[in-house]
Every structure is written in C-alpha cells, then in structure tokens.
Amino acid sequence: MKKTIFMVGFACLLAGCSGDSDNDTSSVPSVPGSFKFSDDTGVYYSPDMNGTYDAESLGTLALSCEENRTQYYETENVYVFGNPDLPDSDFETAANWVENYFQDALDVMGITKEEFYAERTHARFLARNRFFEGLIDLKDDSSSSYGEFTLPTEILETSDTEDFNFNRYEWAVTLATYTDAQTVIDTVIEEELDFDEYSSLNIDDKIYVCLHEEDNDSYWGEGTYAGIVIAAPSVNPPSDADELITHELIHTIQTVFTMDASLVQPLPRWWLEGQATYLSGMGTVAKKKHNEYDPTLVIYSFDETYVDNAYGHYALAYQYLEEANGRETLVNFMSELKALVTNVYSDEYPWDIDEYLATENYQFTNLFNATMVDMDGNPLTVEQWRNNYHSYIDDWSN
C-alpha cells in the first residue's frame, strides 16, 4: 500500500504535455557543444545498467536513453542523450533549446541557477529514494543498521507500534531528503549490490535531456528530477519550442523544490500544470469561460475529463492565486511544502485508497489553509477554493 501511494503521487508530475507538431523547429541561437563517449567520461543518462530502470525518477519515455549508453552531446548547461542513430542535428537542436530557455524557466520561478542546483544536489533522486528505503526498513533493535545509520535511541524506545512506525518514517524521510549527497551515494553503493560505482548515482550540475522517439502529440515531453524528456526534433517537431521547453523545465524545478525522498509529490495536478502553463506563456482561458471546467477537482492526472483547453483552465486557477498572493509567496510555498514530513502513519492520512485518491495531500492542504488569501486579502482554504471556485473567478472578472 505504501509504495502504491507513493507512485500515484509521483505520476501526477510526469503527465505528458502536448507538442502540437508542425515543421517549425523554432530556431534559436546556436551554442557551442560536442559529442562525447560515455565510456570515456563516465557520464550516463541513467544509473548503472545492473540497476533497475526507474521510470518514476528518469521519465516514463526515457528507456531508450538507458539502453543507448554510448554517446551524448554536451554544452555548457546541458547533456543530451538518445539513440545514436538519430541525426546529430536532433541532439544539437535540443541542447540549443534548453540552453536558451533554462534561464527563462528560472526567471519566471524567481530562483537562480545556483539555488536550483543547491536544492537538487549531486545525488540522483533514485539514490535518495534507495537511501530512504534502506532507512525505513530498519528493525526495532540496535543491531539493525543501514551503512553507518541505526535508529536513534528515542525511536527504539518507543513502545507503541503506531508511534514507532511514525517516528521511524519521519526520521527516515527527513534524513534521506537532506543528508549530503556524498553520504547518500556512498551508503547506497556500500549497501546495494546492483550499484557499484559513484558515477552511477552522481548527477552533475547540468540539465539531463533524453530524446524519445514517440510521435504521440499528447505526450511530447515530461519534466524529471534530472531534466526533461522530449521528442526527438526529427521525429516530432513542436510548434512552440520556447513555451514547451520552458513548461517542462518548470516541471523539473517543481520536482526539485517539492518532492521528498519518499517520492511523494504533494502538489495537485491543477497546480503543477497551471503553474507550468501560466509561467511558460502558454496562456489561460478567458475568465468568462471559467464555468466550462472546474480545475480544482483535478488532483491527479486520471481526474481529468475531456474539455477544450484544460491546461488553460489550470493556468487561470494558478493565475488567480498568484495575483492574490504574489509569485514569491507561491514559490516559497513549494519549498516550505517539501520541508514538511508527509506522515503516512498519521490519523489524518487516509489509508483507504479511494479516499486517498479523492483528496489532496494533507500537508498541502494544511499549508494552503495557513498561507493563501483571496483577492480581497481574506484567508482562503482548500475547501473554500474548491467549493466556491467559480464565484471567486466571477468576482475577479468584475
């Protein structure tokens, strides 16, 4: 049950974005770069081949970058991986896009490149998740250890089983999320037989791009902890590369700034896609059309129902919150949310899967209720936002 819930939360982030293909590859200024061989440099898109492919961390369409481990294209801020049979221009174009739009994504989110990399650290997300799983599996005796880590005495002395599970979880997720990268990597390599070298779990201060070869417009790209997964330009060229690449890079920033080592993504889908759509310049629906859809009901990707320009509705909802609270408040909200421990053992956490899938992450709800205001400066709760969404937009429109 625990693992299932984690994956559901993470799947919300990796929902694909439409590419609207045409023949325009949105030419941007060229940047210097070169092809390099992974065996020479030790740089790969994914961890060691002996490890298990982890779609949740690396991207659901990125398997080709796990299998093709020969070469990549490098520029100042970007690594581009993919099938070496693709034309060189695909790698060069993708690198040019990211080089030109990475700063745009950082700017609209109100953070610097240094802040982004400091938050992401040099440990792959997979490494932190494996570190977390090793800690959470520790038994209630002093001989149980994971690397140099054992349960603190105050946890071992907890007599109540529910309290013990809660304390162990809280300790494990916090430690795995914030322990320095080198310790995380060294511990995982020491304890896990399928990882045997530092480079397999290290991540450089680059945006890792994987080129997939699907031609499905409804799943053109996705943002991951390491970077973005996008369609190879020769296979499925986008019409608005500037908006789409910025959109996916915003998803990358969201992952880095909100997700803890347990793979819980606390932001609902309407926020994830609304923020990425609005800040990337993809536009919102007209306020007068708000009654056509209620974005606040879309917590997970499978909550979506077909409607024209659903992403524009998400963007309208996000725009309201940003204008009422300020962009800095919303970005800070994300960082504060990551710092909260998602207590899966709390009485507040719905263990029934149907109940879980019908509600936001309760830490998101608590922080939202304590932080957000409406356009008049009055406190705004998730319940009020959902129950009265159309009234808020009506008042805003007039």
Coordinates of N, CA, C and O in Angstrom, one line a residue, residues 50 57 77 106 119 130 198 242 273 283 354 363 382:
N50 N 23.3 -2.5 -14.3 CA 22.9 -3.5 -13.4 C 21.7 -3.1 -12.4 O 21.1 -4.0 -11.8
S57 N 11.7 8.2 -11.7 CA 12.8 9.2 -11.5 C 13.4 9.7 -12.8 O 13.8 10.8 -13.0
N77 N 25.4 23.9 -20.2 CA 24.5 23.6 -19.1 C 23.7 22.3 -19.4 O 22.8 22.0 -18.6
L106 N 14.0 29.6 -14.9 CA 14.4 30.0 -13.6 C 13.9 31.4 -13.3 O 13.5 31.6 -12.1
E119 N 19.6 23.0 -4.4 CA 18.4 22.3 -4.0 C 18.5 20.9 -4.5 O 18.1 19.9 -3.9
R130 N 16.5 5.2 -2.7 CA 17.0 3.9 -2.2 C 17.6 4.1 -0.8 O 17.4 3.2 0.0
Y198 N 30.5 5.3 -8.2 CA 30.0 6.6 -7.8 C 29.2 7.3 -9.0 O 28.2 7.8 -8.8
D242 N 9.8 27.2 -27.5 CA 10.1 28.1 -26.4 C 9.1 27.8 -25.2 O 9.5 27.7 -24.1
E273 N 0.3 21.7 -13.4 CA 0.1 22.1 -14.8 C -0.3 23.6 -14.9 O 0.1 24.2 -15.9
G283 N -0.6 30.6 -21.9 CA -1.9 31.3 -21.8 C -2.9 30.7 -21.0 O -2.8 29.5 -20.6
D354 N -9.4 4.7 -2.0 CA -10.4 5.5 -2.7 C -10.5 6.9 -2.1 O -10.6 7.9 -2.7
Q363 N -0.7 17.6 3.8 CA 0.3 18.7 4.2 C 0.1 19.8 3.2 O 0.2 21.0 3.6
V382 N -8.5 25.4 1.2 CA -8.7 24.4 0.0 C -10.2 24.2 -0.1 O -10.7 24.2 -1.3

